[in-house]
CSV table of C-alpha atoms in Angstrom, one decimal:
chain,number,residue,atom,x,y,z
A,1314,MET,CA,0.0,0.0,0.0
A,1315,GLU,CA,1.2,3.5,-0.9
A,1316,THR,CA,0.4,6.2,1.7
A,1317,ILE,CA,0.5,9.8,0.8
A,1318,LEU,CA,0.2,12.9,3.0
A,1319,LEU,CA,-1.1,15.7,0.9
A,1320,HIS,CA,-0.2,19.1,2.5
A,1321,SER,CA,-2.5,22.1,2.6
A,1322,ASN,CA,-3.7,23.3,-0.8
A,1323,GLU,CA,-1.7,20.7,-2.7
A,1324,SER,CA,-3.1,18.9,-5.7
A,1325,PHE,CA,-2.7,15.2,-6.6
A,1326,GLU,CA,-3.9,13.7,-9.8
A,1327,ARG,CA,-3.2,10.2,-11.1
A,1328,VAL,CA,-4.5,7.9,-13.7
A,1329,PHE,CA,-4.2,4.1,-13.2
A,1330,LEU,CA,-4.5,2.3,-16.4
A,1331,ASN,CA,-4.6,-1.5,-16.2
A,1332,GLU,CA,-2.7,-1.5,-12.9
A,1333,PRO,CA,-4.1,-2.4,-9.5
A,1334,VAL,CA,-4.4,0.5,-7.1
A,1335,ASP,CA,-3.7,0.4,-3.4
A,1336,LEU,CA,-3.6,3.9,-2.2
A,1337,HIS,CA,-4.2,5.7,1.1
A,1338,ILE,CA,-4.2,9.5,1.0
A,1339,VAL,CA,-4.6,11.8,3.9
A,1340,GLN,CA,-5.7,15.2,2.8
A,1341,GLU,CA,-4.9,18.4,4.7
A,1342,ALA,CA,-7.0,21.5,4.4
A,1343,GLY,CA,-7.8,22.8,0.9
A,1344,SER,CA,-6.0,20.0,-0.9
A,1345,ARG,CA,-7.4,18.4,-4.0
A,1346,VAL,CA,-7.3,14.7,-5.2
A,1347,LYS,CA,-8.4,13.3,-8.5
A,1348,ILE,CA,-7.9,9.6,-9.2
A,1349,VAL,CA,-9.0,7.8,-12.3
A,1350,VAL,CA,-8.8,4.0,-12.4
A,1351,VAL,CA,-9.4,2.3,-15.8
A,1352,ASP,CA,-9.3,-1.5,-16.2
A,1353,PHE,CA,-9.4,-2.0,-19.8
A,1354,GLU,CA,-7.0,-4.7,-20.6
A,1355,THR,CA,-8.2,-7.0,-23.4
A,1356,SER,CA,-5.5,-9.7,-23.0
A,1357,ARG,CA,-5.2,-10.1,-19.3
A,1358,PRO,CA,-4.4,-13.7,-18.1
A,1359,ARG,CA,-7.6,-15.6,-17.4
A,1360,ASP,CA,-8.8,-16.0,-13.8
A,1361,LEU,CA,-6.8,-13.0,-12.6
A,1362,GLU,CA,-8.6,-11.0,-10.0
A,1363,ILE,CA,-7.8,-7.4,-9.7
A,1364,ALA,CA,-8.4,-5.6,-6.4
A,1365,ASN,CA,-8.4,-1.8,-6.3
A,1366,ARG,CA,-8.5,-0.1,-3.0
A,1367,ILE,CA,-8.5,3.6,-2.4
A,1368,THR,CA,-8.7,5.2,1.0
A,1369,ILE,CA,-9.2,8.9,1.5
A,1370,GLU,CA,-9.2,10.8,4.7
A,1371,GLN,CA,-10.2,14.3,4.5
A,1372,ALA,CA,-8.4,15.6,7.6
A,1373,GLY,CA,-8.6,19.3,6.9
A,1374,GLU,CA,-11.4,21.6,5.9
A,1375,GLY,CA,-12.3,22.5,2.3
A,1376,CYS,CA,-10.8,19.4,0.7
A,1377,VAL,CA,-11.9,18.1,-2.7
A,1378,THR,CA,-11.8,14.4,-3.7
A,1379,GLU,CA,-12.8,13.0,-7.0
A,1380,ILE,CA,-12.6,9.3,-7.8
A,1381,TYR,CA,-13.5,7.9,-11.2
A,1382,GLY,CA,-13.5,4.2,-12.0
A,1383,LEU,CA,-14.1,2.3,-15.2
A,1384,ALA,CA,-13.7,-1.5,-15.8
A,1385,TYR,CA,-14.5,-3.2,-19.0
A,1386,LEU,CA,-14.2,-6.9,-18.3
A,1387,ARG,CA,-14.6,-10.0,-20.5
A,1388,GLY,CA,-14.0,-13.7,-20.2
A,1389,ASP,CA,-13.5,-14.7,-16.6
A,1390,GLU,CA,-12.0,-11.4,-15.5
A,1391,ARG,CA,-12.9,-10.2,-12.0
A,1392,VAL,CA,-12.4,-6.7,-10.6
A,1393,THR,CA,-13.2,-5.4,-7.2
A,1394,THR,CA,-13.0,-1.7,-6.6
A,1395,GLU,CA,-13.2,-0.6,-3.0
A,1396,THR,CA,-13.4,3.0,-2.0
A,1397,HIS,CA,-13.2,4.4,1.5
A,1398,VAL,CA,-13.9,8.1,1.7
A,1399,HIS,CA,-13.9,9.5,5.2
A,1400,HIS,CA,-14.9,13.1,5.8
A,1401,GLN,CA,-13.4,13.7,9.3
A,1402,VAL,CA,-13.9,17.5,9.2
A,1403,GLY,CA,-16.5,19.8,7.6
A,1404,SER,CA,-16.9,21.8,4.4
A,1405,GLY,CA,-15.2,19.1,2.2
A,1406,ARG,CA,-16.5,17.7,-1.0
A,1407,SER,CA,-16.2,14.3,-2.6
A,1408,GLU,CA,-17.4,13.0,-5.9
A,1409,GLN,CA,-17.3,9.3,-6.9
A,1410,LEU,CA,-18.4,7.8,-10.2
A,1411,ILE,CA,-17.7,4.1,-10.7
A,1412,LYS,CA,-18.7,2.2,-13.8
A,1413,PHE,CA,-18.5,-1.4,-14.9
A,1414,VAL,CA,-19.2,-3.0,-18.2
A,1415,LEU,CA,-19.3,-6.8,-17.9
A,1416,ASP,CA,-19.4,-9.3,-20.7
A,1417,ASP,CA,-19.2,-13.1,-20.8
A,1418,GLN,CA,-18.7,-14.5,-17.3
A,1419,ALA,CA,-16.9,-11.4,-15.9
A,1420,GLN,CA,-17.6,-10.4,-12.4
A,1421,GLY,CA,-17.5,-6.9,-10.9
A,1422,ARG,CA,-17.7,-5.7,-7.4
A,1423,PHE,CA,-17.9,-2.2,-6.0
A,1424,VAL,CA,-17.6,-1.5,-2.3
A,1425,GLY,CA,-18.3,2.1,-1.5
A,1426,ASP,CA,-17.6,3.1,2.1
A,1427,LEU,CA,-18.5,6.7,2.8
A,1428,LYS,CA,-18.3,8.2,6.3
A,1429,ILE,CA,-19.1,11.6,7.4
A,1430,ALA,CA,-18.0,12.2,11.0
A,1431,PRO,CA,-20.4,13.8,13.6
A,1432,ASP,CA,-18.7,17.2,13.4
A,1433,ALA,CA,-18.1,17.2,9.7
A,1434,GLN,CA,-20.9,19.7,8.8
A,1435,GLN,CA,-21.5,21.3,5.4
A,1436,VAL,CA,-20.0,18.3,3.6
A,1437,GLU,CA,-21.1,17.5,0.1
A,1438,ALA,CA,-20.6,13.9,-0.9
A,1439,HIS,CA,-21.8,12.0,-4.0
A,1440,GLN,CA,-21.4,8.4,-4.8
A,1441,THR,CA,-22.6,6.9,-8.1
A,1442,ASN,CA,-22.2,3.4,-9.4
A,1443,ARG,CA,-23.5,2.5,-12.9
A,1444,ASN,CA,-23.1,-0.9,-14.5
A,1445,ILE,CA,-24.0,-2.6,-17.7
A,1446,LEU,CA,-24.3,-6.3,-18.2
A,1447,LEU,CA,-23.7,-7.5,-21.7
A,1448,SER,CA,-24.3,-11.1,-21.2
A,1449,GLU,CA,-26.5,-13.4,-19.0
A,1450,GLY,CA,-23.4,-14.9,-17.3
A,1451,ALA,CA,-21.9,-11.6,-16.1
A,1452,GLN,CA,-22.4,-10.5,-12.5
A,1453,MET,CA,-22.2,-7.3,-10.6
A,1454,ARG,CA,-22.3,-6.8,-6.8
A,1455,THR,CA,-22.6,-3.3,-5.4
A,1456,GLN,CA,-22.1,-2.8,-1.7
A,1457,PRO,CA,-22.6,0.8,-0.6
A,1458,GLN,CA,-21.8,1.4,3.1
A,1459,LEU,CA,-22.9,4.9,4.1
A,1460,GLU,CA,-22.3,6.1,7.6
A,1461,ILE,CA,-23.4,9.7,7.9
A,1462,TYR,CA,-23.3,11.1,11.4
A,1463,ALA,CA,-23.5,14.9,10.7
A,1464,ASP,CA,-26.8,16.4,10.0
A,1465,ASP,CA,-26.0,19.5,7.9
A,1466,VAL,CA,-24.7,17.7,4.9
A,1467,LYS,CA,-25.6,17.0,1.3
A,1468,ALA,CA,-25.0,13.3,0.5
A,1469,THR,CA,-26.3,11.3,-2.4
A,1470,HIS,CA,-25.9,7.7,-3.4
A,1471,GLY,CA,-27.1,5.9,-6.5
A,1472,ALA,CA,-26.5,2.5,-8.0
A,1473,SER,CA,-27.9,0.8,-11.0
A,1474,THR,CA,-27.2,-2.3,-13.1
A,1475,GLY,CA,-28.9,-3.0,-16.3
A,1476,GLN,CA,-28.6,-3.9,-20.0
A,1477,LEU,CA,-28.0,-1.8,-23.0
A,1478,ASP,CA,-31.1,0.2,-24.1
A,1479,GLU,CA,-33.0,-2.0,-26.5
A,1480,SER,CA,-34.8,0.9,-28.1
A,1481,ALA,CA,-31.6,2.7,-28.8
A,1482,LEU,CA,-30.2,-0.5,-30.4
A,1483,PHE,CA,-33.2,-0.9,-32.7
A,1484,TYR,CA,-33.1,2.8,-33.6
A,1485,MET,CA,-29.5,2.4,-34.7
A,1486,GLN,CA,-30.2,-0.8,-36.6
A,1487,GLN,CA,-33.1,1.0,-38.4
A,1488,ARG,CA,-30.4,3.4,-39.7
A,1489,GLY,CA,-28.4,0.5,-41.1
A,1490,ILE,CA,-25.9,0.1,-38.2
A,1491,SER,CA,-25.3,-3.6,-37.4
A,1492,LYS,CA,-26.4,-4.8,-34.0
A,1493,GLU,CA,-22.8,-5.5,-33.0
A,1494,LYS,CA,-21.6,-2.0,-34.0
A,1495,ALA,CA,-24.6,-0.4,-32.3
A,1496,ARG,CA,-23.7,-2.2,-29.1
A,1497,GLN,CA,-20.1,-0.9,-29.4
A,1498,LEU,CA,-21.3,2.6,-29.9
A,1499,LEU,CA,-23.6,2.4,-26.8
A,1500,VAL,CA,-20.8,0.9,-24.6
A,1501,GLY,CA,-18.4,3.5,-25.9
A,1502,ALA,CA,-20.9,6.2,-25.0
A,1503,PHE,CA,-21.3,4.8,-21.5
A,1504,MET,CA,-17.6,4.7,-20.9
A,1505,ARG,CA,-16.8,8.1,-22.3
A,1506,GLU,CA,-18.0,10.0,-19.2
A,1507,VAL,CA,-15.3,8.4,-17.0
A,1508,ILE,CA,-12.6,8.8,-19.6
A,1509,GLU,CA,-13.4,12.5,-20.2
A,1510,ALA,CA,-12.9,13.1,-16.5
A,1511,ILE,CA,-9.2,12.6,-17.0
A,1512,GLY,CA,-7.6,16.0,-16.7
A,1513,ASP,CA,-5.3,17.8,-19.2
A,1514,GLN,CA,-2.3,16.8,-17.2
A,1515,HIS,CA,-2.8,13.3,-18.6
A,1516,SER,CA,-4.3,14.3,-21.9
A,1517,ALA,CA,-2.2,11.8,-23.9
A,1518,VAL,CA,-3.8,8.9,-22.0
A,1519,ARG,CA,-7.2,10.4,-22.3
A,1520,GLU,CA,-7.0,10.9,-26.0
A,1521,GLN,CA,-5.6,7.4,-26.4
A,1522,LEU,CA,-8.5,5.9,-24.5
A,1523,LEU,CA,-11.1,8.0,-26.3
A,1524,HIS,CA,-9.5,6.8,-29.5
A,1525,THR,CA,-9.8,3.2,-28.4
A,1526,ILE,CA,-13.5,3.5,-27.7
A,1527,ASP,CA,-14.2,5.5,-30.9
A,1528,GLY,CA,-11.8,3.3,-32.9
A,1529,VAL,CA,-14.3,0.5,-32.9
A,1530,VAL,CA,-16.6,2.5,-35.1
A,1531,GLU,CA,-14.2,3.7,-37.7
B,1056,MET,CA,-44.5,1.5,-63.2
B,1057,ASN,CA,-42.1,-0.5,-61.0
B,1058,LYS,CA,-43.4,-2.3,-58.0
B,1059,LEU,CA,-41.4,-1.3,-54.9
B,1060,LEU,CA,-43.2,-3.0,-52.0
B,1061,GLU,CA,-45.8,-5.7,-52.0
B,1062,ILE,CA,-47.6,-6.8,-48.8
B,1063,ARG,CA,-49.6,-10.0,-49.1
B,1064,ASN,CA,-52.0,-11.1,-46.4
B,1065,LEU,CA,-49.8,-9.9,-43.6
B,1066,HIS,CA,-50.6,-11.1,-40.1
B,1067,ALA,CA,-48.6,-10.1,-37.0
B,1068,SER,CA,-48.9,-10.2,-33.3
B,1069,ILE,CA,-47.3,-8.9,-30.1
B,1070,GLY,CA,-47.2,-10.9,-26.9
B,1071,GLY,CA,-49.6,-13.4,-28.5
B,1072,LYS,CA,-52.2,-10.8,-29.4
B,1073,GLU,CA,-53.0,-10.5,-33.1
B,1074,ILE,CA,-52.8,-6.9,-34.3
B,1075,LEU,CA,-52.5,-7.2,-38.1
B,1076,LYS,CA,-55.1,-9.4,-39.5
B,1077,GLY,CA,-54.4,-9.7,-43.2
B,1078,ILE,CA,-52.9,-6.6,-44.8
B,1079,ASP,CA,-52.7,-6.4,-48.6
B,1080,LEU,CA,-50.9,-3.4,-50.1
B,1081,VAL,CA,-48.9,-2.7,-53.3
B,1082,ILE,CA,-46.7,0.4,-53.5
B,1083,ASN,CA,-45.1,1.5,-56.8
B,1084,GLU,CA,-42.1,3.8,-57.3
B,1085,GLY,CA,-43.1,7.4,-57.2
B,1086,GLU,CA,-46.2,6.9,-55.0
B,1087,VAL,CA,-47.2,8.4,-51.7
B,1088,HIS,CA,-49.6,6.3,-49.6
B,1089,ALA,CA,-51.3,7.7,-46.6
B,1090,ILE,CA,-52.5,5.2,-43.9
B,1091,MET,CA,-55.1,6.6,-41.6
B,1092,GLY,CA,-57.2,5.0,-38.9
B,1093,PRO,CA,-58.3,5.1,-35.3
B,1094,ASN,CA,-56.0,4.5,-32.4
B,1095,GLY,CA,-55.1,0.8,-32.0
B,1096,ALA,CA,-55.9,-0.1,-35.6
B,1097,GLY,CA,-52.4,-1.4,-36.1
B,1098,LYS,CA,-50.8,1.6,-37.9
B,1099,SER,CA,-47.6,1.7,-35.8
B,1100,THR,CA,-47.5,-2.1,-35.8
B,1101,LEU,CA,-47.3,-2.1,-39.5
B,1102,SER,CA,-44.3,0.2,-39.5
B,1103,ALA,CA,-42.7,-1.9,-36.7
B,1104,VAL,CA,-43.2,-5.1,-38.7
B,1105,LEU,CA,-41.9,-3.7,-41.9
B,1106,THR,CA,-38.7,-2.5,-40.2
B,1107,GLY,CA,-38.2,-5.7,-38.2
B,1108,HIS,CA,-38.8,-4.7,-34.7
B,1109,PRO,CA,-38.0,-7.7,-32.5
B,1110,ALA,CA,-41.1,-7.4,-30.3
B,1111,TYR,CA,-43.5,-8.3,-33.1
B,1112,GLU,CA,-44.0,-11.7,-34.6
B,1113,VAL,CA,-45.1,-12.2,-38.1
B,1114,THR,CA,-47.7,-15.0,-38.1
B,1115,GLY,CA,-48.6,-15.1,-41.7
B,1116,GLY,CA,-48.2,-13.6,-45.2
B,1117,GLU,CA,-45.3,-12.1,-46.9
B,1118,VAL,CA,-43.6,-8.8,-47.8
B,1119,LEU,CA,-41.5,-8.2,-50.9
B,1120,LEU,CA,-39.2,-5.3,-51.4
B,1121,ARG,CA,-38.3,-5.1,-55.1
B,1122,GLY,CA,-39.2,-8.8,-55.3
B,1123,GLU,CA,-37.0,-9.9,-52.4
B,1124,ASN,CA,-38.3,-11.3,-49.1
B,1125,LEU,CA,-38.1,-8.4,-46.8
B,1126,LEU,CA,-39.2,-10.3,-43.7
B,1127,ALA,CA,-36.1,-12.6,-43.9
B,1128,MET,CA,-33.7,-9.6,-43.6
B,1129,GLU,CA,-32.2,-8.4,-40.3
B,1130,PRO,CA,-33.5,-4.9,-39.4
B,1131,GLU,CA,-30.1,-3.3,-40.4
B,1132,VAL,CA,-30.2,-5.0,-43.8
B,1133,ARG,CA,-33.7,-3.7,-44.5
B,1134,ALA,CA,-32.4,-0.2,-43.6
B,1135,ARG,CA,-29.4,-0.6,-46.0
B,1136,ALA,CA,-31.8,-1.9,-48.7
B,1137,GLY,CA,-33.6,1.4,-48.4
B,1138,VAL,CA,-36.4,1.1,-45.9
B,1139,PHE,CA,-36.4,4.1,-43.6
B,1140,LEU,CA,-38.7,4.7,-40.6
B,1141,SER,CA,-39.2,8.2,-39.3
B,1142,PHE,CA,-40.0,7.2,-35.7
B,1143,GLN,CA,-43.0,8.4,-33.9
B,1144,TYR,CA,-40.9,8.7,-30.8
B,1145,PRO,CA,-37.2,9.2,-31.8
B,1146,VAL,CA,-34.9,7.6,-29.3
B,1147,GLU,CA,-32.3,9.7,-27.3
B,1148,ILE,CA,-28.8,8.2,-27.3
B,1149,PRO,CA,-26.7,10.0,-24.8
B,1150,GLY,CA,-22.9,10.0,-25.5
B,1151,VAL,CA,-23.2,9.1,-29.2
B,1152,SER,CA,-22.7,12.2,-31.3
B,1153,MET,CA,-24.9,12.9,-34.4
B,1154,THR,CA,-21.7,13.0,-36.5
B,1155,ASN,CA,-20.5,9.6,-35.3
B,1156,PHE,CA,-23.9,8.1,-35.6
B,1157,MET,CA,-24.7,9.4,-39.0
B,1158,ARG,CA,-21.3,8.6,-40.4
B,1159,THR,CA,-21.4,5.1,-39.2
B,1160,ALA,CA,-24.9,4.6,-40.7
B,1161,LEU,CA,-24.1,6.2,-44.0
B,1162,ASN,CA,-20.9,4.2,-44.4
B,1163,GLU,CA,-22.6,0.9,-43.5
B,1164,LYS,CA,-25.1,1.6,-46.3
B,1165,ARG,CA,-22.4,2.5,-48.8
B,1166,ALA,CA,-20.5,-0.7,-47.9
B,1167,TYR,CA,-23.7,-2.6,-48.6
B,1168,GLU,CA,-23.9,-0.9,-52.0
B,1169,GLY,CA,-20.3,-1.7,-52.7
B,1170,LYS,CA,-19.2,1.9,-52.4
B,1171,GLU,CA,-16.1,3.3,-50.6
B,1172,PRO,CA,-16.7,5.1,-47.3
B,1173,LEU,CA,-17.1,8.9,-47.6
B,1174,SER,CA,-14.1,11.0,-46.6
B,1175,ALA,CA,-14.5,13.1,-43.5
B,1176,LYS,CA,-14.5,16.2,-45.7
B,1177,ASP,CA,-17.2,15.0,-48.1
B,1178,PHE,CA,-19.2,13.6,-45.2
B,1179,LEU,CA,-19.3,17.0,-43.3
B,1180,ARG,CA,-20.1,18.8,-46.5
B,1181,LEU,CA,-23.1,16.5,-47.0
B,1182,MET,CA,-24.2,17.0,-43.4
B,1183,ARG,CA,-24.1,20.8,-43.9
B,1184,GLU,CA,-26.1,20.6,-47.1
B,1185,LYS,CA,-28.8,18.4,-45.7
B,1186,LYS,CA,-29.1,20.3,-42.5
B,1187,GLN,CA,-30.0,23.4,-44.4
B,1188,LEU,CA,-32.9,21.6,-46.0
B,1189,LEU,CA,-34.4,21.1,-42.6
B,1190,GLU,CA,-33.2,24.5,-41.2
B,1191,LEU,CA,-31.3,22.6,-38.5
B,1192,PRO,CA,-28.5,24.4,-36.6
B,1193,ASP,CA,-24.8,23.8,-37.2
B,1194,LYS,CA,-24.2,22.8,-33.6
B,1195,LEU,CA,-26.2,19.7,-34.3
B,1196,ASN,CA,-23.0,17.7,-35.2
B,1197,ASN,CA,-21.5,17.5,-31.7
B,1198,ARG,CA,-24.8,16.9,-29.9
B,1199,SER,CA,-25.8,13.5,-28.8
B,1200,VAL,CA,-28.4,11.8,-30.9
B,1201,ASN,CA,-31.8,13.4,-30.0
B,1202,GLU,CA,-30.6,14.2,-26.5
B,1203,GLY,CA,-32.3,17.3,-25.2
B,1204,PHE,CA,-33.9,18.0,-28.6
B,1205,SER,CA,-37.3,19.6,-28.6
B,1206,GLY,CA,-40.2,17.7,-30.1
B,1207,GLY,CA,-39.9,19.7,-33.3
B,1208,GLU,CA,-36.1,19.2,-33.5
B,1209,LYS,CA,-36.5,15.5,-33.1
B,1210,LYS,CA,-38.9,15.2,-36.0
B,1211,LYS,CA,-36.7,17.5,-38.2
B,1212,ASN,CA,-33.8,15.3,-37.2
B,1213,GLU,CA,-35.6,12.2,-38.5
B,1214,ILE,CA,-36.2,13.8,-41.9
B,1215,PHE,CA,-32.6,15.0,-41.9
B,1216,GLN,CA,-31.4,11.4,-41.4
B,1217,MET,CA,-33.8,10.5,-44.3
B,1218,ALA,CA,-32.2,13.1,-46.5
B,1219,MET,CA,-28.7,11.7,-45.6
B,1220,LEU,CA,-29.6,8.1,-46.3
B,1221,GLU,CA,-31.9,8.6,-49.3
B,1222,PRO,CA,-34.1,5.6,-48.8
B,1223,CYS,CA,-36.3,4.1,-51.5
B,1224,LEU,CA,-39.2,3.6,-49.1
B,1225,ALA,CA,-39.8,6.1,-46.3
B,1226,ILE,CA,-42.3,5.3,-43.6
B,1227,LEU,CA,-43.4,8.4,-41.7
B,1228,ASP,CA,-45.0,7.3,-38.5
B,1229,GLU,CA,-47.1,10.2,-37.1
B,1230,THR,CA,-44.4,12.6,-38.1
B,1231,ASP,CA,-46.9,15.4,-37.6
B,1232,SER,CA,-47.6,14.6,-34.0
B,1233,GLY,CA,-46.4,17.3,-31.6
B,1234,LEU,CA,-45.3,19.7,-34.4
B,1235,ASP,CA,-46.4,23.3,-34.5
B,1236,ILE,CA,-47.4,24.7,-37.9
B,1237,ASP,CA,-43.9,26.1,-38.8
B,1238,ALA,CA,-42.1,22.9,-37.9
B,1239,LEU,CA,-44.8,20.9,-39.8
B,1240,ARG,CA,-44.2,23.0,-42.9
B,1241,ILE,CA,-40.4,22.6,-42.8
B,1242,VAL,CA,-40.7,18.8,-42.2
B,1243,ALA,CA,-43.2,18.4,-45.1
B,1244,GLU,CA,-41.2,20.5,-47.4
B,1245,GLY,CA,-38.2,18.4,-46.6
B,1246,VAL,CA,-40.1,15.2,-47.4
B,1247,ASN,CA,-41.5,16.7,-50.7
B,1248,ARG,CA,-38.0,17.8,-51.8
B,1249,LEU,CA,-36.7,14.2,-51.3
B,1250,LYS,CA,-39.4,12.8,-53.5
B,1251,ASN,CA,-38.3,11.4,-56.8
B,1252,PRO,CA,-39.7,9.0,-59.4
B,1253,HIS,CA,-37.9,6.0,-57.9
B,1254,ASN,CA,-38.8,6.3,-54.3
B,1255,ALA,CA,-42.1,6.1,-52.4
B,1256,SER,CA,-43.5,6.9,-49.0
B,1257,ILE,CA,-46.0,5.6,-46.5
B,1258,VAL,CA,-47.4,8.4,-44.4
B,1259,ILE,CA,-49.1,7.2,-41.3
B,1260,THR,CA,-51.2,9.9,-39.7
B,1261,HIS,CA,-54.2,10.5,-37.5
B,1262,TYR,CA,-55.1,13.8,-39.0
B,1263,GLN,CA,-55.8,15.3,-42.4
B,1264,ARG,CA,-53.6,18.3,-41.6
B,1265,LEU,CA,-50.2,16.7,-42.7
B,1266,LEU,CA,-51.8,15.6,-46.0
B,1267,ASP,CA,-52.4,19.3,-46.9
B,1268,TYR,CA,-48.6,19.5,-47.2
B,1269,ILE,CA,-47.7,16.0,-48.3
B,1270,VAL,CA,-50.3,15.1,-50.9
B,1271,PRO,CA,-51.0,11.4,-51.1
B,1272,ASP,CA,-51.8,9.4,-54.3
B,1273,PHE,CA,-53.7,6.9,-52.2
B,1274,VAL,CA,-55.4,7.0,-48.8
B,1275,HIS,CA,-56.0,3.8,-46.9
B,1276,VAL,CA,-58.1,3.3,-43.9
B,1277,LEU,CA,-56.8,0.8,-41.4
B,1278,ALA,CA,-59.2,-0.5,-38.9
B,1279,ASP,CA,-58.9,-3.5,-36.6
B,1280,GLY,CA,-55.8,-4.8,-38.4
B,1281,LYS,CA,-57.1,-4.6,-41.9
B,1282,ILE,CA,-57.4,-2.1,-44.7
B,1283,VAL,CA,-61.1,-1.4,-44.9
B,1284,LYS,CA,-61.2,1.3,-47.5
B,1285,THR,CA,-58.9,2.8,-50.1
B,1286,GLY,CA,-59.4,6.0,-52.0
B,1287,ASP,CA,-57.7,9.1,-53.3
B,1288,LYS,CA,-56.8,12.2,-51.3
B,1289,THR,CA,-60.5,13.2,-51.0
B,1290,LEU,CA,-61.0,10.2,-48.7
B,1291,ALA,CA,-58.8,11.9,-46.1
B,1292,LEU,CA,-61.1,15.0,-46.2
B,1293,GLU,CA,-64.2,12.8,-45.8
B,1294,LEU,CA,-62.6,11.1,-42.8
B,1295,GLU,CA,-61.9,14.5,-41.3
B,1296,GLU,CA,-65.5,15.4,-41.6
B,1297,HIS,CA,-67.2,12.1,-40.7
B,1298,GLY,CA,-64.6,10.3,-38.6
B,1299,TYR,CA,-64.0,6.6,-38.7
B,1300,GLU,CA,-67.5,5.5,-37.8
B,1301,GLY,CA,-69.0,2.9,-40.0
B,1302,LEU,CA,-65.5,1.9,-41.3
B,1303,GLU,CA,-64.6,-0.5,-38.6
B,1304,GLY,CA,-63.4,-3.9,-40.0
């Protein structure tokens, strides 16, 4: 595990592309964190389980934390992404968007532990988990764990797992687009939101990933 | 006159319930056919069956497009062969840009016809030209398909796609619903300008109003899954006046 102490008003941004994350960050007042985790490997050894674990402690006021996750899994791939976001003091903000696309027998798991301490007033915390299952055999487990002890906070949590929009697939087919290509376009559109969150500091990776998801239609 | 579409004794059902109960219809190149009828008569089912919507089951009869078995084709193949549906409720596709969507569709059709894909430059020029026909804004290109479009913009976008794909058979399913008079005029003018001696359209509508702008050669009344009456454009006026009473199958 890598532990990082982020001093007041410092910024930290990192993209993890096809590498497991095990990171613990303590944020001092006014610091900013952005982490983007993308599991996108197409030729990973079978049966390999990836575990991503991100722990954030907002120890000073006015911190901002953004966590984005995207996993596109096929075959027997399994990925667990675990986030622990602890607002220990007030007036901080955290934003989490975690997406899984699961095909074949792939399995995804998201554990989202969000704590807001009793004195951490005026915190804004959002946690969203959206998943698409492309096959009958794919599985997703979502385990949100919300512990909110302060009363003057804005906290939201949302999770959904579903299939591709059948009406959108038919609409595209009616314009001559094959079902397979239509699926790729919809999956690409679903993934785009996470990839676009990658900041300019890592624009080369962002453009490469956008190209990968668009590439399927060219 | 060349026969474009031939529907013979078509029966279709959804969820085990029979909706189309023996439709016969011949459409020649250059013709405009209006299909009118009360709610639940099977008008939208007919367009869904012709385009291959997976929810509907064809239980009898056949449909030939230029002599070929249309019902045996996948939905995307029917589209590439020139069957176009202007949806009553166009679908929003967040995250897929109009440009990407349209370029994919057009190039799939061109590949089917044995043509090379259009270059980015030629494609964008074509988009610009066709957008003007429908008075659609330039910013359309980067917007997601139908996302956040007003009702009028969605219908214009359908006709814009029709202009891009140049189908031989356009089915306009209640294209007039939800349009104000200006949007209706733009949409109808777009349709009229796309008309040529080798294509045809089926205009499905509830009201006579659209037929003031898109003048049909034939008007058919669909009731309880069958065509119960066929006439010329004056039939639409009659229906407007007297309703569908007495025409039920």
